[in-house]
XYZ file of C-alpha atoms in Angstrom:
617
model
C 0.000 0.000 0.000
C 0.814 3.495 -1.209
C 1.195 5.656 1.990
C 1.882 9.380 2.477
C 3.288 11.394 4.938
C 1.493 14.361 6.748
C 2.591 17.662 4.973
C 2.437 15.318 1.980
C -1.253 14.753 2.425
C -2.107 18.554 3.668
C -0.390 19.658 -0.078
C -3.055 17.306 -1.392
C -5.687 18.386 1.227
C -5.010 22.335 1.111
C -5.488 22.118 4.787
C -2.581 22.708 7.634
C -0.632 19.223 8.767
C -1.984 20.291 12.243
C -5.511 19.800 10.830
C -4.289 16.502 9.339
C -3.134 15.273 12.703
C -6.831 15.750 13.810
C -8.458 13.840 11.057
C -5.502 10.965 11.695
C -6.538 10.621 15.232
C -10.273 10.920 14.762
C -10.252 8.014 12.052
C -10.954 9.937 9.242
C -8.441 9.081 7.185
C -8.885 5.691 6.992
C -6.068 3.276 7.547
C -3.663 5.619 9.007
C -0.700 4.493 11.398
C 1.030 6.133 13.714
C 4.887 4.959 13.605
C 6.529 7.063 16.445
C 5.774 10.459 15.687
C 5.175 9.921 12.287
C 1.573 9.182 10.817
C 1.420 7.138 7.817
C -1.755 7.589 5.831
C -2.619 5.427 2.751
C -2.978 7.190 -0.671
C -6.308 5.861 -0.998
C -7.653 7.406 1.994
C -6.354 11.037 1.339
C -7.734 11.115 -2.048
C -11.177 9.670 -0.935
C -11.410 12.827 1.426
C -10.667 15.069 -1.141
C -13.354 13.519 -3.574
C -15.964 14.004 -0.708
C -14.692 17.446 0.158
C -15.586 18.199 -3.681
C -18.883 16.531 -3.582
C -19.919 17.931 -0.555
C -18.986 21.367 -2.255
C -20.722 20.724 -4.988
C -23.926 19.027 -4.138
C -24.677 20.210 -0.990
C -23.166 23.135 0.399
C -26.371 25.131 -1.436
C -26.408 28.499 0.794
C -23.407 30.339 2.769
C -23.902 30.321 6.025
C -25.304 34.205 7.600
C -22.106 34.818 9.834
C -22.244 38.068 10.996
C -25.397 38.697 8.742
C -27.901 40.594 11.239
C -29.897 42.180 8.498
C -33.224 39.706 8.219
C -33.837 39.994 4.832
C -30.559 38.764 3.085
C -30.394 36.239 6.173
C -33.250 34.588 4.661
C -32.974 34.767 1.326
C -29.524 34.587 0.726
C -28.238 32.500 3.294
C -28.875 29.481 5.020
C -31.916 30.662 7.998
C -32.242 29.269 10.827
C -36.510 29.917 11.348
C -37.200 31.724 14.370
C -40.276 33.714 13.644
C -42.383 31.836 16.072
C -40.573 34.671 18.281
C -43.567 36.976 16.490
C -46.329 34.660 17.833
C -45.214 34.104 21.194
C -44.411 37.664 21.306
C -48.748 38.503 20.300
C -49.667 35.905 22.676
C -48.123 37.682 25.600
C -48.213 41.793 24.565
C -45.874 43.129 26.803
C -45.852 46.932 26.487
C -41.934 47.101 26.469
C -39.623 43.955 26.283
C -36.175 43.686 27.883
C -34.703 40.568 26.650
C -31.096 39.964 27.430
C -28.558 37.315 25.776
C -24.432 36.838 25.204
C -22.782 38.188 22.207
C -23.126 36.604 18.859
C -26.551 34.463 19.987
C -28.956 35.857 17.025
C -29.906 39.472 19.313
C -29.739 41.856 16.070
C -30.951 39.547 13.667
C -34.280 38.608 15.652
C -34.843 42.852 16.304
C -34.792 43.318 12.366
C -36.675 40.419 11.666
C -39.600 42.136 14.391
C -38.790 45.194 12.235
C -39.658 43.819 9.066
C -41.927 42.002 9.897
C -44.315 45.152 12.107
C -43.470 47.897 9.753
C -45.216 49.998 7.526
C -43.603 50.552 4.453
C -44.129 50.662 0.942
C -42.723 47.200 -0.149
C -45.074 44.182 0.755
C -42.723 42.559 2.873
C -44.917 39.770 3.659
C -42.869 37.562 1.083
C -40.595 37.376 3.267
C -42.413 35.368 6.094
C -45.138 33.705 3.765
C -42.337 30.173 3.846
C -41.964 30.638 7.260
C -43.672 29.273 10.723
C -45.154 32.497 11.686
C -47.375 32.152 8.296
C -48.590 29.061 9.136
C -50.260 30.202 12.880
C -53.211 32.057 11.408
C -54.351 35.379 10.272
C -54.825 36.409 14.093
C -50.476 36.740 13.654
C -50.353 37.779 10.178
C -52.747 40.343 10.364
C -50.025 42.101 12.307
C -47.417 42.175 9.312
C -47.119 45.352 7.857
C -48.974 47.393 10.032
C -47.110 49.918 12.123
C -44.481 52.889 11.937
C -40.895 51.223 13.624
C -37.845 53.401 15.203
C -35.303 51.246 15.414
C -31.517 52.237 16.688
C -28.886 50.004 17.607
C -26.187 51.104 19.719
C -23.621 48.364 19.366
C -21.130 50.304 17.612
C -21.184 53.335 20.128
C -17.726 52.168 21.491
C -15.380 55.687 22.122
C -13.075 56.109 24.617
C -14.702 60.081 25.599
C -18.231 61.366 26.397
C -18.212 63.784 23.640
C -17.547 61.264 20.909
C -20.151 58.618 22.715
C -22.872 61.332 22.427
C -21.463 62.548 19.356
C -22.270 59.033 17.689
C -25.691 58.597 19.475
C -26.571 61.502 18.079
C -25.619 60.652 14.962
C -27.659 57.474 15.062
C -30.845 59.236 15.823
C -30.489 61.333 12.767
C -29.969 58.746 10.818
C -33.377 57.146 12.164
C -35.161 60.622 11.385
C -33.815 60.815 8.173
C -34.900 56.870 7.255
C -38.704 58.571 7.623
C -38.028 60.717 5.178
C -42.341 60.693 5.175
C -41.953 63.335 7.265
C -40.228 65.650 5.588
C -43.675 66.866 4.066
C -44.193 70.126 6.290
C -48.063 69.999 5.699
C -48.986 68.127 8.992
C -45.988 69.484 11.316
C -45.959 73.655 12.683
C -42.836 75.348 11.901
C -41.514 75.187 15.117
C -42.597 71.982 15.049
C -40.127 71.150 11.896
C -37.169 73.268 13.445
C -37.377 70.430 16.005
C -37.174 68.099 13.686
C -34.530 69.533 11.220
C -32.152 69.733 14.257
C -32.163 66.782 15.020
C -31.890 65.224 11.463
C -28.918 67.519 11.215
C -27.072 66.551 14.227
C -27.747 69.708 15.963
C -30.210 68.531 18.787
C -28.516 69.137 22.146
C -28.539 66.367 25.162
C -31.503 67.569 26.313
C -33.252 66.979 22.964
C -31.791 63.894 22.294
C -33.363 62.779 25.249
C -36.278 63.706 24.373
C -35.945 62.749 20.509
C -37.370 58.854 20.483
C -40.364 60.307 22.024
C -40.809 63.070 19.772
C -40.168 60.737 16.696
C -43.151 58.390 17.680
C -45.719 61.577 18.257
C -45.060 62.869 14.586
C -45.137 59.261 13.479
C -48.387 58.202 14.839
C -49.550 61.684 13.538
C -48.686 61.214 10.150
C -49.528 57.268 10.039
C -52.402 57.290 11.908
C -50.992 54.321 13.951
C -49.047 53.784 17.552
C -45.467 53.416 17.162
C -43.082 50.235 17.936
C -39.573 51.468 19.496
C -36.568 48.852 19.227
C -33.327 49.715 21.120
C -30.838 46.983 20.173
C -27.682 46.520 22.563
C -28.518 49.604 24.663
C -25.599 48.434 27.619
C -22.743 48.678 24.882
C -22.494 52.561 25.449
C -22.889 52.066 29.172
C -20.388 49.420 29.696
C -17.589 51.432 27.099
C -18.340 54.650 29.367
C -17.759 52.467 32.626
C -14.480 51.668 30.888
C -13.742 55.021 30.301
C -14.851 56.868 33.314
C -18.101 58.221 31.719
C -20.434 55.790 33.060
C -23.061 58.379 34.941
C -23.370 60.484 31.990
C -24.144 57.804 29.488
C -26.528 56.352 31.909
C -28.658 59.710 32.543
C -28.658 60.639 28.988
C -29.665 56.916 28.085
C -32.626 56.990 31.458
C -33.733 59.912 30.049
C -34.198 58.826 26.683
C -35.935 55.082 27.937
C -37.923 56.810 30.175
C -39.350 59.475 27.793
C -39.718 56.578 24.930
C -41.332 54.124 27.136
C -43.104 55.486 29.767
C -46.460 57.395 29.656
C -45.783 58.133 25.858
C -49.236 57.654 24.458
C -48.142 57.035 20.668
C -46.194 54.242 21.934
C -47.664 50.678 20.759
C -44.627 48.153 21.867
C -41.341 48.678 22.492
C -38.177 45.832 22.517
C -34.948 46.299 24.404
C -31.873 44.281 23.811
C -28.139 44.316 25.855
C -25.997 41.229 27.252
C -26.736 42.612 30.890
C -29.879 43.768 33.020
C -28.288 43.676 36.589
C -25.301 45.796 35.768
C -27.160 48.387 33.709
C -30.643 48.034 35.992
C -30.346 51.686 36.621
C -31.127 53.290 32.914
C -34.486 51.554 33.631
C -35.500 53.014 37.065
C -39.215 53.685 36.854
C -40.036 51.420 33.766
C -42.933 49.799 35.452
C -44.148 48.333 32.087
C -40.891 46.602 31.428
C -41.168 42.746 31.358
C -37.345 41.118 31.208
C -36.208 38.277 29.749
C -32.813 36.782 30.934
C -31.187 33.555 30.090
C -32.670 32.534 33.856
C -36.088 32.525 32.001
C -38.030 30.197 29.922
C -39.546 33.429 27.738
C -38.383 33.172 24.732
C -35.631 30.715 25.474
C -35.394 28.994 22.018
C -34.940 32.034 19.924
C -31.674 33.072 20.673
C -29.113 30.717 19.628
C -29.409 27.167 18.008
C -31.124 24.333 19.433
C -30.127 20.808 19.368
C -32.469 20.097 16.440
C -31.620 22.893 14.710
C -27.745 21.977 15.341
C -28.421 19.056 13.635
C -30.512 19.963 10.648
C -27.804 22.529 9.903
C -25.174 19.799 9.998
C -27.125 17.429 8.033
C -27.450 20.255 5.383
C -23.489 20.661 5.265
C -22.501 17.195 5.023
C -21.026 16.892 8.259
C -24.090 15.008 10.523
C -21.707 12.710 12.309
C -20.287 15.589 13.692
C -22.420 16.283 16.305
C -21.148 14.744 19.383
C -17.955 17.245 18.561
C -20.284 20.079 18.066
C -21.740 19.720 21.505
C -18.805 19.150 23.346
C -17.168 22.342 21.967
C -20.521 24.721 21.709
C -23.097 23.252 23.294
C -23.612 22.794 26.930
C -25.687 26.530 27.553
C -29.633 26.780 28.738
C -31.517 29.949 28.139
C -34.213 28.830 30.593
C -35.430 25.147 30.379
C -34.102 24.567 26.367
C -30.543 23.247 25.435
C -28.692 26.083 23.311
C -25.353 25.767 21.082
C -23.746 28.865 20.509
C -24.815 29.761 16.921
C -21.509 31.881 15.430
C -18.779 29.439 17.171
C -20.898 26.055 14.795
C -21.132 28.027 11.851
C -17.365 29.157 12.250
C -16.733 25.520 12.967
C -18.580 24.102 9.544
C -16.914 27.436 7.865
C -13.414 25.983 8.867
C -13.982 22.334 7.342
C -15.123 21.430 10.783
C -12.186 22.055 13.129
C -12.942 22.485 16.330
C -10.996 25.214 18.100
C -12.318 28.367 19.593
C -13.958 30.818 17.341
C -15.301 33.290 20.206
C -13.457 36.626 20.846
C -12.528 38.329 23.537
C -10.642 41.166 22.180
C -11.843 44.469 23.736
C -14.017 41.919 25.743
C -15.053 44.912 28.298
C -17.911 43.666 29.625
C -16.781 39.998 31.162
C -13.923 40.990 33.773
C -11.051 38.266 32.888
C -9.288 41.004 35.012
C -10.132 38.592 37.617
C -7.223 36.245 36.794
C -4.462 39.206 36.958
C -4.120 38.379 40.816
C -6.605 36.330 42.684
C -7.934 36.291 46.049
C -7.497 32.715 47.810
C -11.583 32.170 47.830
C -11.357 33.399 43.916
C -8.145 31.024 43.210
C -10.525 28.155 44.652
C -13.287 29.280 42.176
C -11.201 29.255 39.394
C -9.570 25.879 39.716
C -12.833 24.296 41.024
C -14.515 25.342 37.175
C -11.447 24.339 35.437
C -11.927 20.796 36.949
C -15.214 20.430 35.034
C -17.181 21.364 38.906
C -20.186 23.715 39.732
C -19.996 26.600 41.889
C -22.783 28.054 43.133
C -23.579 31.887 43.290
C -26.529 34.512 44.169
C -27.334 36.352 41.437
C -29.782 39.195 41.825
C -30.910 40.619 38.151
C -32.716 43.920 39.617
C -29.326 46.007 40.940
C -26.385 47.281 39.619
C -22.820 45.771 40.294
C -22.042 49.360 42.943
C -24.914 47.958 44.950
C -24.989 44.348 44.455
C -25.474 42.091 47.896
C -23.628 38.885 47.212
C -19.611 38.798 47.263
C -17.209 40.087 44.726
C -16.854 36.524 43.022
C -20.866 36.134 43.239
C -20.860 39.256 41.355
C -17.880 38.380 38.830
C -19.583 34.787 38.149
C -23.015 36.339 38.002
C -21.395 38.842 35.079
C -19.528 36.257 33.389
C -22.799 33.982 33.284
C -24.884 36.746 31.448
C -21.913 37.561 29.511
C -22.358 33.553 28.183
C -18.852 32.434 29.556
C -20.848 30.208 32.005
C -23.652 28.034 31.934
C -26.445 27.622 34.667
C -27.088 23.981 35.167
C -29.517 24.461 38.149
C -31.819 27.296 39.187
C -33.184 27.695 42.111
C -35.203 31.466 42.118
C -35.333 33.106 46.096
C -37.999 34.887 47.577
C -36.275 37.932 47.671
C -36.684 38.016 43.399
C -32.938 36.890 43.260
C -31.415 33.489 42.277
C -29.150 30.927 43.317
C -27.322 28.790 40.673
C -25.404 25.902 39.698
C -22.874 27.375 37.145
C -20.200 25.672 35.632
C -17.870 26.352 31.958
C -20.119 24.817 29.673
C -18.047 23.511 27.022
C -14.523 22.811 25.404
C -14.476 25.964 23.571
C -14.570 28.296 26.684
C -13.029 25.960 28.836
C -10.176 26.684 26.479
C -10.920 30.706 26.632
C -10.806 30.402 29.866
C -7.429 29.059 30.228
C -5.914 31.372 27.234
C -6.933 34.424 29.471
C -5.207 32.864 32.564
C -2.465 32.712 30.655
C -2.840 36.433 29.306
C -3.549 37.797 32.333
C -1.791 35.933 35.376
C 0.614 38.398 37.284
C 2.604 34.681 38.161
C 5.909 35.159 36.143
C 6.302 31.656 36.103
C 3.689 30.573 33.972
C 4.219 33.729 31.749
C 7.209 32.566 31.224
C 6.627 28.518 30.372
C 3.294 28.534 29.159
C 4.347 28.707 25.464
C 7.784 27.079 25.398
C 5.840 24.284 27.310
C 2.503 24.325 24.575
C 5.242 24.152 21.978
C 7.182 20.895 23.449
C 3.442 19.723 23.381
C 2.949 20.450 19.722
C 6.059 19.280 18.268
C 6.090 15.853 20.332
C 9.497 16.957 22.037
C 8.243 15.023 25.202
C 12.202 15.168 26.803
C 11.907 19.244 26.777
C 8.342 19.515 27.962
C 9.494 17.008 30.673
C 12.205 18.878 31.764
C 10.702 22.330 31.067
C 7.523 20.788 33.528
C 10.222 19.991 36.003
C 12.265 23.870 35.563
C 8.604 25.214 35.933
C 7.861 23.709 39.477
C 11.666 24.526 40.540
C 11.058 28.394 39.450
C 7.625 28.528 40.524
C 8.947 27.174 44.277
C 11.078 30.326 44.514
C 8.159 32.446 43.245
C 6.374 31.040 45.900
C 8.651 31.826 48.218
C 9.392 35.848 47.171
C 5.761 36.413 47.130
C 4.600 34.657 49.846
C 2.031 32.806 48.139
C 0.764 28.701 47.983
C 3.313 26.806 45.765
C -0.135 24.499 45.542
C -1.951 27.585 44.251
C 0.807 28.918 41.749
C 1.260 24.842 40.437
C -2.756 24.176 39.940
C -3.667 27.241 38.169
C -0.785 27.766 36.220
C -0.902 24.181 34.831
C -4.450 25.082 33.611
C -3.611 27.999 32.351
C -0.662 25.757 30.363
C -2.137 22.222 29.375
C -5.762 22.387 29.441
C -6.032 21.456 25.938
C -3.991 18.481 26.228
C -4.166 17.323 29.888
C -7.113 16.479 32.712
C -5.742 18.199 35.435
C -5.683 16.050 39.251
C -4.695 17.815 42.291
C -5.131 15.801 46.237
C -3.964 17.995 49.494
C -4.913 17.290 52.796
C -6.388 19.549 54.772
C -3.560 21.291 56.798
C -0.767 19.800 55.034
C 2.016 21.381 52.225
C 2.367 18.368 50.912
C 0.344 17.538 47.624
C -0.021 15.472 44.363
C -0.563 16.894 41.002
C -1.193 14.671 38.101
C -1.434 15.607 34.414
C -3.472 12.902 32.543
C -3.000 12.771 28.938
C -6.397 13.717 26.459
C -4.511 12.253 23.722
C -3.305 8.890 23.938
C 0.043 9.019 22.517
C 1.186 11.554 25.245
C 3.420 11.138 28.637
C 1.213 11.420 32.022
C 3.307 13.027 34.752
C 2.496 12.645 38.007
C 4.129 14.497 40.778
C 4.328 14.448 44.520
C 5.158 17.171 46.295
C 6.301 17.700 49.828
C 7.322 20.290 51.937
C 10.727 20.378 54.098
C 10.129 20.346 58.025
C 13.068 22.005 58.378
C 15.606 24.462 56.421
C 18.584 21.392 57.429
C 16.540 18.705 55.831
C 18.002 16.675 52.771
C 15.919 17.556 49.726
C 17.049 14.840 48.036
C 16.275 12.163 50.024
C 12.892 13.814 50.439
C 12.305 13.660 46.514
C 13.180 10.129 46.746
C 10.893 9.151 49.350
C 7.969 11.004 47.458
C 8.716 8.670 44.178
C 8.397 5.783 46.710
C 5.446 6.868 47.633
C 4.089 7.158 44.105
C 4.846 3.796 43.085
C 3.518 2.396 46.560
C 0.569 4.552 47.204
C -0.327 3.722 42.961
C -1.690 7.340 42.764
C -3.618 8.164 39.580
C -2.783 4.650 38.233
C -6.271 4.283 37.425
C -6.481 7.427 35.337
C -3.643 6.804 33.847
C -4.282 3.385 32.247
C -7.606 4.886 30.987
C -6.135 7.417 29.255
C -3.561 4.594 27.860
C -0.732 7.217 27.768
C 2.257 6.530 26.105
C 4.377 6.706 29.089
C 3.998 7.830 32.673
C 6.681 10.097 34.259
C 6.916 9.811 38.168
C 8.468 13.053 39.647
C 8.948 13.211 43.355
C 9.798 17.184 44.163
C 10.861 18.682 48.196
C 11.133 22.107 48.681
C 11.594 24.377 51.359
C 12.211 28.106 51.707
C 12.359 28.656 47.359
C 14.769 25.791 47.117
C 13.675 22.477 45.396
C 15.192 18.970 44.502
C 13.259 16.971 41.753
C 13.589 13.207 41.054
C 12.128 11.568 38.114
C 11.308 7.939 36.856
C 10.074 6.948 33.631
């Protein structure tokens, strides 16, 4: 048989030798051995893959996917659509006066707020073409009655990111006139007093001051339901990004009362108002542009309202994989960006699986974090002992649970400083809830955990970014190299350097060699090791194992124990800790179930920043 080496068969593939590696050990390329660090992959096999990567190109790769596509009308048209108009329906069945409904980044927000705006606007296109294929068509006339039959505002404020007031208000400003100008209906002067159209000219020409602009949603929907005959629907789409970019900034309070202002002169007591929908990541943190909204209703991720619109559901997942050729991939696809629930429904995160079929299906991260204001990973730069425990507890694949209390802002919020960190970071989508048990007081205690590969590996990348421990700065890369290359002698002895230098960090900084070892190793080798940690209760003395993912890889298992006295041989300590491996059989278990290609045995005795490490193979 005809075989082929790696790079050989990414030339054929066009794809990386990395990516090659994957399909080798998930047994897509048929046949292929692995001959010490070498894969050997048959001919047959490589050319096979590229025949179906053709066909499935061909035949049925029909639409692109919509990634990044918020505007409804080319999303489904032009792109493969995911149907979520039954969001219309159960939106008539209910009627809330104004909706807050709040959701993570990049989980279908914008796209569902045009898709209301199409769908409730007056205009003079028939736009019901555009739902007549669609679910909402097929609930009745007492939906579709509604289509077509009001005046919308709708502003989004997602791109209002500026590092001053002046250019925050200059760009809100900005938007509104934009918004005026889209109803250019109103430019006929016949139904509107001259002062009357001063107003409105000003504020089409960006010359309304902050006063006016607060006043200018409001003023929009009189002269609309004037001229149309009909109340108005307001949308506000991602109405916190201004709010958390000013708390970045220092201009928090002044975004915030221009923004109150505005809500509460759009949505409260204004009698040409018919709905109104709200959108944002956060409710809690923001709670205060809100104060006196008494017709809000909210919708969190907490909440079963509306909790299969945003984001994919498992069916949907799997339709959409059927429909690229890829429907065996599923059990990847959840393990990567599934694992979230918006209420009682099971939700994949929508742009990391269509990144993921996008990319020929390899599964990496495809969230970012860049400029990532609103989740504080600031909480990694240098953590508390209780917020250490919290961290390495999550990285293990455990729950914590937290209070989380929706209705105040993070100044006044009641629970501790990692309740309020985990409580951001679960709105923010970089947890899941996996229990929910709502309080008496209106506030909630959950079960959250990291719900899936994908952030599990976020999460350790900004560890690693943001640790103030030198030690892993240092290693973490030369050490996810050794991994990469299959250099197992330098990643064992860079391992074994690491613990000696992070012993004398210890040491200067009077912190827990335990603490420095356990997080920085999941800051390191997440992605290629389970991490096992054992210390007693009032003991220095500890075990850490790293247990392959991968079973060609080394396991290392360490123990680690702590001098009595400053005159005590290290080295004989080190020795009796390998003993103790071999007799005590620690992680044995693990080990052999991971079938890893060899385990490394390191005993390791320190004692005021000086170490001595023996190692078996």
């Amino acid at each position: 048989m005809d075989f082929l080496t790696g790079v050989q068969a990414a030339e054929i593939l066009g794809i990386t030798p990395r990516r090659v590696q994957q399909l080798c050990k998930n047994g897509q390329l048929k046949g292929a051995q692995r001959v010490g660090k070498i894969w050997n992959i048959p001919r047959t096999s490589v050319y096979a893959e590229k025949n179906h990567k053709k066909s499935h190109k061909r035949t049925v790769r029909v639409k692109p996917l919509p990634i990044g596509i918020s505007d409804y009308r080319r999303a489904c048209t032009e792109y493969y659509y995911v149907d979520k108009t039954l969001l219309i329906r159960d939106f008539l069945d209910s009627r809330h006066q104004v909706s807050l409904i709040t959701r993570p980044h990049s989980f279908g927000k914008s796209l569902n707020m045009d898709m209301l705006k199409v769908f409730f606007e007056k205009t003079e296109e028939d736009t019901s073409p555009y739902f007549r294929n669609r679910l909402i068509w097929t609930c009745g006339e007492q939906y579709t009655s509604f289509q077509g039959k009001y005046p919308v505002i709708y502003i989004t404020l997602k791109d209002v990111i500026h590092s001053s007031w002046e250019a925050a208000f200059g760009h809100i400003r900005s938007v509104i006139a934009a918004e005026y100008h889209r109803h250019n209906e109103l430019e006929n002067r016949d139904f509107m007093a001259p002062a009357e159209h001063r107003k409105y000219q000003e504020t089409a020409s960006e010359k309304a001051t902050d006063r006016e602009i607060a006043d200018s949603l409001k003023y929009l929907s009189t002269l609309l339901e004037r001229y149309h005959g009909k109340r108005v629907i307001i949308i506000i789409d991602e109405y916190d990004t201004p709010i958390l970019n000013g708390r970045k900034y220092g201009f928090e309070s002044k975004i915030t009362d221009l923004l109150r202002s505005m809500f509460s002169a759009a949505f409260k007591d204004n009698r040409s108002l018919e709905y109104g929908f709200i959108t944002g990541i956060y409710n809690g943190p923001c709670s205060t542009v809100f104060q006196g909204l008494s017709n809000l209703k909210t919708s969190t991720i907490l909440e079963d309202r509306y909790g299969e619109y945003f984001g994919l559901t498992k069916s949907e997942t799997v339709r959409m994989l059927e429909y690229y050729g890829c429907p065996d991939n599923i059990d990847e696809v959840r393990e990567w960006y599934g694992g979230y629930r918006f209420g009682d429904t099971r939700i994949y995160n929508p742009w990391s699986v269509m990144n993921y079929i996008e990319e020929g299906c390899f599964a990496r991260p495809y969230q970012k974090t860049e400029g990532d204001s609103d989740t504080p990973w600031n909480v990694f730069a240098d953590p508390s002992a209780k917020t250490h425990e919290t961290l390495c507890s999550l990285l293990r694949g455990e729950t914590r649970t937290v209070y989380v209390d929706q209705s105040v802002s993070c100044a006044d919020y009641p629970g501790t400083p990692v309740d309020s960190t985990l409580g951001s970071m679960l709105f923010a989508g970089r947890l899941k809830v996996t229990r929910i048990y709502p309080q008496t007081d209106g506030g909630y205690i959950c079960d959250v955990s990291i719900p899936n590969k994908e952030l599990l590996s976020i999460f350790s990348r900004e560890l690693l970014r943001k640790t103030t421990i030198e030690t892993v700065r240092q290693y973490g890369t030369h050490i996810r190299q050794a991994i990469f290359l299959e250099d197992y002698k330098r990643l064992k002895d860079l391992l074994e350097q690491y613990i000696r230098d992070a012993v004398k960090e210890a040491e200067d900084k009077g912190e827990s060699l335990y603490n420095i070892l356990t997080l920085g190793c999941y800051a390191i080798v997440t992605d290629s090791y389970r991490i096992f940690t054992d210390r007693k209760a009032g003991t220095a003395d500890f075990n850490l194992a790293l247990v392959p993912l991968t079973a060609y890889l080394p396991g290392f298992i360490y123990r680690i124990r702590e001098a009595a006295s400053p005159g005590s041989d290290l080295r004989k300590l080190a020795a009796e800790a390998v003993d103790e491996i071999d007799t005590a059989g620690y992680y044995s278990e693990e080990m052999n179930e991971a079938a890893a290609g060899s385990i490394i045995e390191t005993g390791a005795a320190y004692c005021k920043g000086v170490s001595e490490l023996i190692s078996l193979t």
